[in-house]
CSV table of C-alpha atoms and ligand atoms in Angstrom, one decimal:
chain,number,residue,atom,x,y,z
T,297,MET,CA,-0.3,0.1,0.4
T,298,LEU,CA,1.3,3.6,-0.9
T,299,PHE,CA,0.1,4.9,1.8
T,300,PRO,CA,0.3,2.7,4.8
T,301,LEU,CA,-3.7,2.3,7.0
T,302,GLY,CA,-5.7,0.1,9.6
T,303,GLY,CA,-2.1,-0.2,11.9
T,304,PRO,CA,0.9,0.1,13.2
T,305,VAL,CA,3.5,2.5,9.8
T,306,PRO,CA,6.7,1.1,9.0
T,307,GLU,CA,9.3,4.3,10.2
T,308,SER,CA,9.3,5.9,6.8
T,309,ASP,CA,5.8,6.6,7.2
T,310,ILE,CA,5.7,7.4,10.5
T,311,VAL,CA,5.0,11.5,9.7
T,312,GLY,CA,5.7,14.2,11.5
T,313,ARG,CA,7.0,12.4,15.4
T,314,GLU,CA,10.4,12.7,14.7
T,315,ASP,CA,10.7,15.2,17.8
T,316,PHE,CA,8.4,13.0,20.3
T,317,ILE,CA,9.5,9.8,19.2
T,318,ILE,CA,13.3,11.3,20.8
T,319,SER,CA,11.7,12.5,23.3
T,320,LEU,CA,9.7,9.5,24.5
T,321,GLU,CA,13.3,7.7,23.7
T,322,THR,CA,15.3,10.1,26.1
T,323,ARG,CA,13.0,9.2,28.7
T,324,LEU,CA,12.8,5.2,28.4
T,325,THR,CA,16.2,5.5,28.1
T,326,GLU,CA,16.7,7.6,31.5
T,327,GLY,CA,13.8,4.5,33.1
T,328,GLN,CA,11.5,6.9,33.5
T,329,SER,CA,7.7,5.3,32.6
T,330,VAL,CA,5.2,7.3,30.2
T,331,MET,CA,1.8,7.2,29.9
T,332,LEU,CA,0.1,7.9,26.3
T,333,ALA,CA,-3.4,8.4,26.0
T,334,GLY,CA,-5.8,9.6,22.9
T,335,PRO,CA,-8.0,8.4,21.0
T,336,ARG,CA,-7.9,5.1,18.6
T,337,ARG,CA,-6.5,5.7,15.3
T,338,ILE,CA,-3.7,8.5,15.7
T,339,GLY,CA,-0.7,6.4,15.9
T,340,LYS,CA,0.1,5.8,18.7
T,341,THR,CA,1.1,2.0,18.3
T,342,SER,CA,3.5,3.3,15.6
T,343,ILE,CA,5.4,5.5,18.3
T,344,ALA,CA,5.3,2.9,21.0
T,345,ASN,CA,7.4,0.7,17.6
T,346,GLU,CA,9.2,3.1,16.5
T,347,VAL,CA,10.8,3.5,20.5
T,348,SER,CA,11.7,-0.3,20.6
T,349,ARG,CA,13.2,-1.2,17.3
T,350,ARG,CA,15.3,2.0,18.2
T,351,LEU,CA,16.0,0.9,21.6
T,352,GLN,CA,16.8,-2.2,20.8
T,353,LYS,CA,19.4,-1.1,17.8
T,354,LYS,CA,20.9,0.2,20.7
T,355,GLY,CA,21.1,-2.9,23.0
T,356,PHE,CA,17.8,-2.2,25.7
T,357,TYR,CA,16.1,-5.6,26.0
T,358,ALA,CA,12.1,-4.8,24.3
T,359,ALA,CA,9.1,-6.5,25.0
T,360,SER,CA,4.9,-5.8,24.1
T,361,VAL,CA,1.3,-6.9,25.5
T,362,ASP,CA,-0.9,-5.8,23.6
T,363,PHE,CA,-4.5,-6.0,26.4
T,364,PHE,CA,-7.2,-5.5,24.0
T,365,ARG,CA,-5.9,-9.7,22.3
T,366,THR,CA,-6.4,-11.1,26.2
T,367,SER,CA,-8.8,-11.6,27.9
T,368,SER,CA,-7.7,-13.1,31.4
T,369,LYS,CA,-4.9,-13.2,33.8
T,370,ARG,CA,-3.4,-16.9,32.0
T,371,ASN,CA,-3.5,-14.7,28.8
T,372,ILE,CA,-1.0,-12.0,30.3
T,373,ALA,CA,1.2,-14.0,32.1
T,374,GLU,CA,1.3,-16.1,29.3
T,375,SER,CA,2.1,-12.7,26.6
T,376,ILE,CA,4.4,-11.1,28.6
T,377,VAL,CA,7.0,-14.3,29.8
T,378,ASN,CA,6.7,-15.0,26.0
T,379,SER,CA,7.2,-11.4,24.8
T,380,CYS,CA,10.1,-11.2,26.8
T,381,LEU,CA,11.7,-14.3,26.7
T,382,GLU,CA,11.7,-13.3,22.8
T,383,ASN,CA,14.2,-11.2,23.3
T,384,ARG,CA,16.7,-14.4,23.9
T,385,THR,CA,15.4,-17.3,21.8
T,386,GLY,CA,14.5,-15.5,19.0
T,387,ILE,CA,10.8,-17.6,18.8
T,388,ARG,CA,7.4,-15.4,19.5
T,389,LYS,CA,5.4,-18.0,21.5
T,390,THR,CA,8.8,-20.0,24.4
T,391,LEU,CA,6.6,-20.4,26.4
T,392,ASN,CA,4.7,-23.2,24.8
T,393,ALA,CA,7.6,-24.6,22.7
T,394,VAL,CA,9.3,-25.1,25.7
T,395,TRP,CA,5.9,-26.9,26.9
T,396,ASP,CA,5.3,-28.4,24.1
T,397,ARG,CA,8.9,-29.5,23.8
T,398,ALA,CA,8.4,-33.7,22.9
T,399,LYS,CA,6.3,-32.6,20.0
T,400,LEU,CA,8.5,-30.5,18.7
T,401,LEU,CA,11.0,-31.4,18.5
T,402,ALA,CA,15.3,-30.7,17.6
T,403,GLY,CA,14.0,-27.1,17.6
T,404,ALA,CA,12.5,-27.0,20.6
T,405,ALA,CA,15.7,-28.5,22.4
T,406,LYS,CA,17.7,-25.4,21.4
T,407,ILE,CA,15.8,-23.0,22.3
T,408,ALA,CA,14.8,-24.9,26.0
T,409,VAL,CA,18.9,-24.7,26.3
T,410,LYS,CA,18.9,-20.8,25.6
T,411,VAL,CA,16.3,-20.7,29.0
T,412,GLU,CA,17.7,-23.1,31.2
T,413,ASP,CA,20.2,-21.2,33.5
T,414,LEU,CA,16.3,-19.7,34.1
T,415,GLU,CA,15.0,-22.9,34.5
T,416,LEU,CA,18.2,-23.3,37.4
T,417,ASN,CA,17.9,-19.5,38.6
T,418,ILE,CA,14.7,-18.8,38.7
T,419,GLY,CA,12.8,-21.7,37.9
T,420,PHE,CA,11.2,-22.2,34.7
T,421,PRO,CA,6.7,-22.0,34.8
T,422,LYS,CA,5.6,-25.7,34.1
T,423,LYS,CA,2.6,-26.1,31.6
T,424,GLU,CA,0.3,-26.6,34.8
T,425,ILE,CA,1.6,-24.4,37.0
T,426,ASP,CA,-2.0,-22.3,38.3
T,427,ASP,CA,-2.5,-19.1,36.8
T,428,GLU,CA,-2.2,-16.8,39.9
T,429,ALA,CA,1.5,-18.4,40.2
T,430,LEU,CA,2.4,-17.6,36.6
T,431,LEU,CA,1.2,-14.2,37.0
T,432,GLU,CA,3.3,-13.7,39.9
T,433,TYR,CA,6.3,-14.8,37.8
T,434,ALA,CA,5.7,-13.1,34.8
T,435,LEU,CA,5.1,-9.8,36.4
T,436,ASN,CA,8.7,-10.7,37.5
T,437,LEU,CA,10.5,-12.2,34.9
T,438,PRO,CA,11.2,-8.2,32.7
T,439,ASP,CA,13.5,-7.0,35.8
T,440,VAL,CA,14.8,-10.6,36.9
T,441,LEU,CA,15.9,-11.3,33.1
T,442,ALA,CA,16.9,-8.0,32.4
T,443,GLU,CA,19.2,-8.3,35.7
T,444,LYS,CA,20.4,-11.6,34.9
T,445,ASP,CA,21.4,-10.4,30.9
T,446,HIS,CA,22.6,-7.0,32.1
T,447,LYS,CA,20.6,-5.3,29.9
T,448,ARG,CA,17.9,-2.4,30.3
T,449,MET,CA,14.1,-3.2,29.1
T,450,VAL,CA,11.3,-1.2,28.5
T,451,ILE,CA,8.2,-2.6,27.9
T,452,VAL,CA,5.1,-1.7,26.3
T,453,PHE,CA,1.6,-2.3,27.2
T,454,ASP,CA,-0.7,-1.4,24.8
T,455,GLU,CA,-4.3,-0.8,25.1
T,456,PHE,CA,-3.8,-0.9,28.7
T,457,GLN,CA,-7.3,0.3,30.3
T,458,ASP,CA,-8.7,-2.9,28.7
T,459,ALA,CA,-6.6,-5.2,31.5
T,460,GLY,CA,-8.7,-4.0,34.0
T,461,GLN,CA,-11.4,-6.4,33.0
T,462,ILE,CA,-9.6,-9.1,33.7
T,463,GLY,CA,-12.1,-10.2,36.9
T,464,GLY,CA,-11.0,-11.5,40.3
T,465,ILE,CA,-7.9,-9.5,41.0
T,466,ASP,CA,-7.3,-5.5,40.8
T,467,ILE,CA,-4.4,-6.2,39.0
T,468,TYR,CA,-3.4,-2.9,38.2
T,469,LYS,CA,-2.9,-3.2,41.9
T,470,VAL,CA,-0.4,-6.3,41.7
T,471,MET,CA,1.0,-4.7,38.9
T,472,ARG,CA,2.1,-1.8,40.8
T,473,SER,CA,3.2,-3.9,43.6
T,474,HIS,CA,5.6,-5.8,41.4
T,475,PHE,CA,6.8,-2.8,39.0
T,476,GLN,CA,7.1,0.2,41.9
T,477,HIS,CA,10.8,-1.8,42.3
T,478,GLN,CA,12.3,-3.0,39.1
T,479,LYS,CA,15.4,-1.4,38.7
T,480,ASN,CA,16.1,-2.4,35.1
T,481,VAL,CA,12.8,-1.7,33.4
T,482,ALA,CA,10.7,1.2,32.1
T,483,TYR,CA,7.1,0.6,30.7
T,484,LEU,CA,4.8,2.4,27.9
T,485,PHE,CA,1.8,2.9,28.7
T,486,LEU,CA,-0.7,3.2,25.7
T,487,GLY,CA,-4.3,3.9,25.7
T,488,SER,CA,-7.3,5.0,23.8
T,489,LYS,CA,-9.8,5.5,26.7
T,490,GLU,CA,-8.5,8.5,27.1
T,491,GLY,CA,-10.5,9.1,30.5
T,492,MET,CA,-10.1,6.0,32.2
T,493,MET,CA,-6.4,6.0,32.0
T,494,GLN,CA,-6.0,9.6,33.1
T,495,SER,CA,-8.0,8.9,36.0
T,496,LEU,CA,-5.2,5.3,36.3
T,497,PHE,CA,-2.2,7.6,36.1
T,498,ALA,CA,-4.2,10.5,37.7
T,499,GLY,CA,-6.3,9.7,40.5
T,500,LYS,CA,-4.9,9.9,43.7
T,501,LYS,CA,-6.7,6.6,44.5
T,502,HIS,CA,-5.7,4.9,41.8
T,503,ALA,CA,-2.9,2.3,41.6
T,504,PHE,CA,-1.0,4.1,38.6
T,505,TYR,CA,-1.1,7.3,40.7
T,506,ARG,CA,2.5,9.1,39.7
T,507,PHE,CA,4.1,6.0,38.5
T,508,ALA,CA,5.1,7.3,35.0
T,509,THR,CA,5.0,11.1,33.1
T,510,VAL,CA,2.2,11.5,31.2
T,511,LEU,CA,2.3,13.3,27.9
T,512,PRO,CA,0.0,14.8,25.3
T,513,ILE,CA,0.5,13.2,22.2
T,514,PRO,CA,1.5,16.3,19.9
T,515,GLN,CA,-0.2,17.0,17.0
T,516,ILE,CA,1.6,16.1,13.8
T,517,PRO,CA,2.6,19.3,11.9
T,518,GLU,CA,0.9,20.3,8.9
T,519,GLU,CA,3.8,21.1,6.6
T,520,ALA,CA,5.0,17.2,7.4
T,521,TRP,CA,1.8,15.5,6.1
T,522,ILE,CA,2.5,17.7,2.8
T,523,GLY,CA,6.0,17.7,2.5
T,524,TYR,CA,5.1,13.8,3.1
T,525,ILE,CA,2.3,13.4,0.7
T,526,THR,CA,3.8,15.2,-2.1
T,527,ARG,CA,6.5,12.9,-1.4
T,528,LYS,CA,4.4,9.7,-1.4
T,529,PHE,CA,3.1,11.2,-4.7
T,530,ASN,CA,6.1,12.1,-6.5
T,531,GLU,CA,7.1,8.3,-6.2
T,532,LYS,CA,4.7,7.2,-8.1
T,533,GLY,CA,5.7,9.8,-10.7
T,534,ILE,CA,2.1,12.3,-10.2
T,535,GLU,CA,2.2,15.8,-9.9
T,536,ALA,CA,1.6,16.9,-6.4
T,537,SER,CA,4.2,20.4,-6.7
T,538,SER,CA,2.0,22.9,-5.8
T,539,ASP,CA,1.5,23.1,-1.5
T,540,TYR,CA,-2.9,23.7,-1.8
T,541,VAL,CA,-3.3,20.3,-3.3
T,542,PRO,CA,-1.7,18.3,0.1
T,543,LYS,CA,-2.8,21.1,2.4
T,544,GLU,CA,-6.5,20.4,0.9
T,545,ILE,CA,-6.4,17.0,2.2
T,546,VAL,CA,-4.9,18.0,5.1
T,547,ARG,CA,-7.6,20.2,5.6
T,548,LEU,CA,-10.6,17.7,4.8
T,549,ALA,CA,-9.6,15.3,7.0
T,550,GLY,CA,-9.1,17.6,9.7
T,551,GLY,CA,-5.4,16.3,11.3
T,552,HIS,CA,-6.3,13.3,11.9
T,553,PRO,CA,-3.7,11.1,11.0
T,554,GLN,CA,-5.5,7.5,9.7
T,555,ASP,CA,-8.8,9.6,7.9
T,556,THR,CA,-5.5,12.0,5.9
T,557,MET,CA,-4.3,8.6,5.4
T,558,LEU,CA,-7.5,7.5,3.9
T,559,ILE,CA,-8.6,10.7,1.7
T,560,SER,CA,-4.9,10.2,0.3
T,561,THR,CA,-5.1,6.1,-0.3
T,562,GLU,CA,-8.5,7.3,-2.4
T,563,ALA,CA,-6.7,9.7,-4.5
T,564,TYR,CA,-3.9,7.5,-5.4
T,565,TYR,CA,-6.5,5.4,-6.4
T,566,THR,CA,-8.8,7.4,-8.1
T,567,LEU,CA,-5.4,8.4,-10.6
T,568,LEU,CA,-4.6,4.8,-11.4
T,569,GLU,CA,-8.6,4.6,-12.2
T,570,THR,CA,-8.6,7.6,-13.7
T,571,GLY,CA,-4.9,7.7,-16.1
T,572,GLU,CA,-4.5,11.1,-14.4
T,573,LYS,CA,-1.0,11.9,-13.6
T,574,ARG,CA,-1.7,15.2,-11.2
T,575,LEU,CA,-3.5,15.4,-8.2
T,576,SER,CA,-5.9,18.5,-8.4
T,577,GLY,CA,-7.9,20.0,-6.5
T,578,LYS,CA,-11.1,17.5,-7.9
T,579,ILE,CA,-9.4,14.5,-7.6
T,580,VAL,CA,-8.5,15.2,-4.1
T,581,ARG,CA,-13.2,16.3,-3.7
T,582,ILE,CA,-13.7,12.3,-5.4
T,583,ALA,CA,-10.9,11.3,-3.1
T,584,TYR,CA,-13.1,12.8,-0.3
T,585,GLU,CA,-16.5,11.9,-1.2
T,586,ARG,CA,-15.1,8.0,-1.2
T,587,ALA,CA,-13.5,7.9,2.1
T,588,ILE,CA,-16.9,8.8,4.1
T,589,VAL,CA,-18.5,6.2,2.3
T,590,SER,CA,-15.8,3.3,3.1
T,591,LEU,CA,-15.7,5.1,6.8
T,592,THR,CA,-19.4,4.8,7.1
T,593,PRO,CA,-19.5,1.5,9.0
T,594,VAL,CA,-17.4,2.6,11.3
T,595,PHE,CA,-19.2,5.9,12.2
T,596,ASP,CA,-22.6,3.8,11.7
T,597,GLU,CA,-20.8,1.8,15.1
T,598,ILE,CA,-19.5,4.6,16.4
T,599,LEU,CA,-23.1,6.5,16.3
T,600,GLY,CA,-24.5,2.8,17.3
T,601,GLU,CA,-22.0,3.0,20.2
T,602,VAL,CA,-22.7,6.5,22.3
T,603,GLY,CA,-26.3,7.1,20.6
T,604,LYS,CA,-27.9,3.6,22.4
T,605,LYS,CA,-29.1,6.8,24.3
T,606,PRO,CA,-31.8,8.9,22.3
T,607,PHE,CA,-30.3,11.8,24.1
T,608,VAL,CA,-26.5,11.9,23.9
T,609,ARG,CA,-27.2,11.3,20.0
T,610,GLU,CA,-29.0,14.6,19.6
T,611,VAL,CA,-26.8,16.5,21.9
T,612,LEU,CA,-23.9,15.3,19.1
T,613,ARG,CA,-26.3,16.1,16.7
T,614,ARG,CA,-26.7,19.7,17.9
T,615,LEU,CA,-22.4,20.0,17.5
T,616,ALA,CA,-22.1,18.5,14.8
T,617,VAL,CA,-24.3,21.4,13.4
T,618,GLY,CA,-23.0,23.8,15.0
T,619,GLU,CA,-27.0,25.0,17.0
T,620,VAL,CA,-26.6,25.7,20.6
T,621,ILE,CA,-26.3,22.0,23.3
T,622,TYR,CA,-28.4,23.8,26.0
T,623,LYS,CA,-32.0,24.2,25.6
T,624,ASP,CA,-34.5,25.6,28.0
T,625,LYS,CA,-36.7,22.2,28.0
T,626,ASN,CA,-33.7,20.1,28.5
T,627,ASN,CA,-32.3,19.6,32.2
T,628,PRO,CA,-28.8,21.1,31.9
T,629,ASN,CA,-27.0,17.9,33.8
T,630,ASP,CA,-28.2,15.6,31.7
T,631,ILE,CA,-26.5,17.3,28.9
T,632,LYS,CA,-23.6,17.9,31.2
T,633,ARG,CA,-23.8,13.7,31.2
T,634,ALA,CA,-23.9,13.6,27.3
T,635,ILE,CA,-20.9,15.2,27.2
T,636,ASP,CA,-19.4,13.3,29.5
T,637,GLN,CA,-20.5,10.5,28.2
T,638,LEU,CA,-18.8,11.5,24.3
T,639,ILE,CA,-15.7,12.9,25.4
T,640,MET,CA,-15.5,9.2,27.6
T,641,SER,CA,-15.7,7.6,24.2
T,642,ALA,CA,-13.6,9.7,22.5
T,643,VAL,CA,-15.7,11.2,20.0
T,644,ILE,CA,-15.3,15.1,21.2
T,645,GLU,CA,-13.0,17.0,23.0
T,646,LYS,CA,-12.8,19.4,25.4
T,647,GLU,CA,-11.2,22.7,23.0
T,648,GLY,CA,-12.2,25.1,25.6
T,649,ARG,CA,-14.7,25.9,28.0
T,650,GLY,CA,-17.9,25.8,27.0
T,651,LYS,CA,-16.1,24.3,23.9
T,652,TYR,CA,-15.6,20.7,21.8
T,653,LYS,CA,-14.3,19.7,19.1
T,654,PHE,CA,-14.4,16.1,17.3
T,655,VAL,CA,-11.6,14.2,16.9
T,656,GLU,CA,-12.5,12.8,13.5
T,657,PRO,CA,-14.1,15.3,12.1
T,658,MET,CA,-14.7,13.5,8.9
T,659,LEU,CA,-17.2,11.9,11.3
T,660,ASN,CA,-18.8,15.7,12.4
T,661,ASP,CA,-19.0,16.3,8.6
T,662,TYR,CA,-20.8,13.1,8.7
T,663,ILE,CA,-23.3,13.4,11.3
T,664,GLN,CA,-24.4,16.7,9.3
T,665,ARG,CA,-25.1,14.8,5.8
T,666,ASN,CA,-27.2,12.6,7.7
T,667,TYR,CA,-28.8,13.6,10.5
K,819,LIG,N1,2.3,9.6,12.6
K,819,LIG,C1,1.4,8.7,11.6
K,819,LIG,N2,2.1,9.0,9.7
K,819,LIG,C2,1.4,8.9,9.3
K,819,LIG,N3,0.4,7.5,9.6
K,819,LIG,C3,-0.2,7.8,10.3
K,819,LIG,C4,0.7,8.3,11.7
K,819,LIG,N4,-0.3,8.3,13.4
K,819,LIG,C5,-0.7,7.6,12.8
K,819,LIG,N5,-1.1,6.9,11.0
K,819,LIG,C6,-2.6,6.1,10.8
K,819,LIG,O1,-3.4,5.9,11.8
K,819,LIG,C7,-2.8,4.5,11.8
K,819,LIG,C8,-3.6,4.0,13.0
K,819,LIG,O2,-2.0,4.3,13.5
K,819,LIG,P1,-1.9,3.0,15.5
K,819,LIG,O3,-0.3,3.7,15.5
K,819,LIG,O4,-2.7,1.5,14.8
K,819,LIG,O5,-3.1,4.2,15.8
K,819,LIG,P2,-3.5,3.9,17.3
K,819,LIG,O6,-2.7,2.8,18.0
K,819,LIG,O7,-3.3,5.3,17.9
K,819,LIG,O8,-4.9,3.3,17.1
K,819,LIG,C9,-2.2,4.0,10.5
K,819,LIG,O9,-2.8,2.9,9.8
K,819,LIG,C10,-1.9,5.2,9.8
K,819,LIG,O10,-3.3,5.0,8.8
K,820,LIG,MG1,-2.8,0.8,19.2
């Protein structure tokens, strides 16, 4: 794909994040843990992957666990252990390879040798180990492994707010009690539910209070986007030389990273279909319409989510079309609650007192057109 979409992007396609990546790298190198919260599809995972890559190049161990995909204590524990041990063994599922070594023949024996010293020192979990014990083991492992190998380690916990869904224990409290004393490990926490992340890290009563530095994710500068879009089209022999047209893409996407990529992609396909070699304003308008169409299911899902209470959807509609949101016949508390819910679900952001904007400006346009 000319403009990568839908997941973390490779280094050469990360636009406008160089300064931020360097600053994260510096902090993590110093052993400081960091928390980044921001809506989905603005580039958190891309940033984290790149930071990990760079730290690995510097000799760090790096591990990463996505809590969106982990649903139980067992699951979390296995993911942490596997991701940590991959630094040693070079394979993704060391636990399973060692546990099933009879089945896996020659390869597994080699892997077992690589973790043999762990078996002797801190033990190597047996397959029959119970979930709690495996979790304890997993939470201790990063520091122990780093210490043993004279390494420092960085661990990315992605969609960290989802860890709270594990029932039975206060997993955050358990985690914090382990991480607190680790000298060789820095954590990078990411989350797309800002409200939950903020309260977890900034609420006095919450487990991760003051454990990590909370950094805002900066806007990607417009010039960076323009430079990138122009370069990409030029690479394909397409003229996009006047700033005006790439700038129009950025403006239409409202600075939303994935939407900017999406409109660019649609423009590229439109050019391929028509055989034109110049990115014109007309092409960008067609691309925008196509992008809106392809976002329809996404937007409908978001609206279905937040619109379970019809009143919330009505408040969102008022915001989208620019009507006053407080109306006489409504109870102000209901409106406030609706606004809070929309902020919690990262559909809107507070801009100033009583001022809100859509996280994804194309959604604003979609609502204007359809409701
Ligand atoms: N800095 C960036 N440069 C270019 N594209 C980006 C950038 N950040 C995000 N994107 C776009 O957003 C998509 C999602 O990025 P990702 O890192 O998975 O976001 P998140 O983890 O915040 O959901 C990418 O596939 C890409 O299209
Ligand atoms: Mg992500």
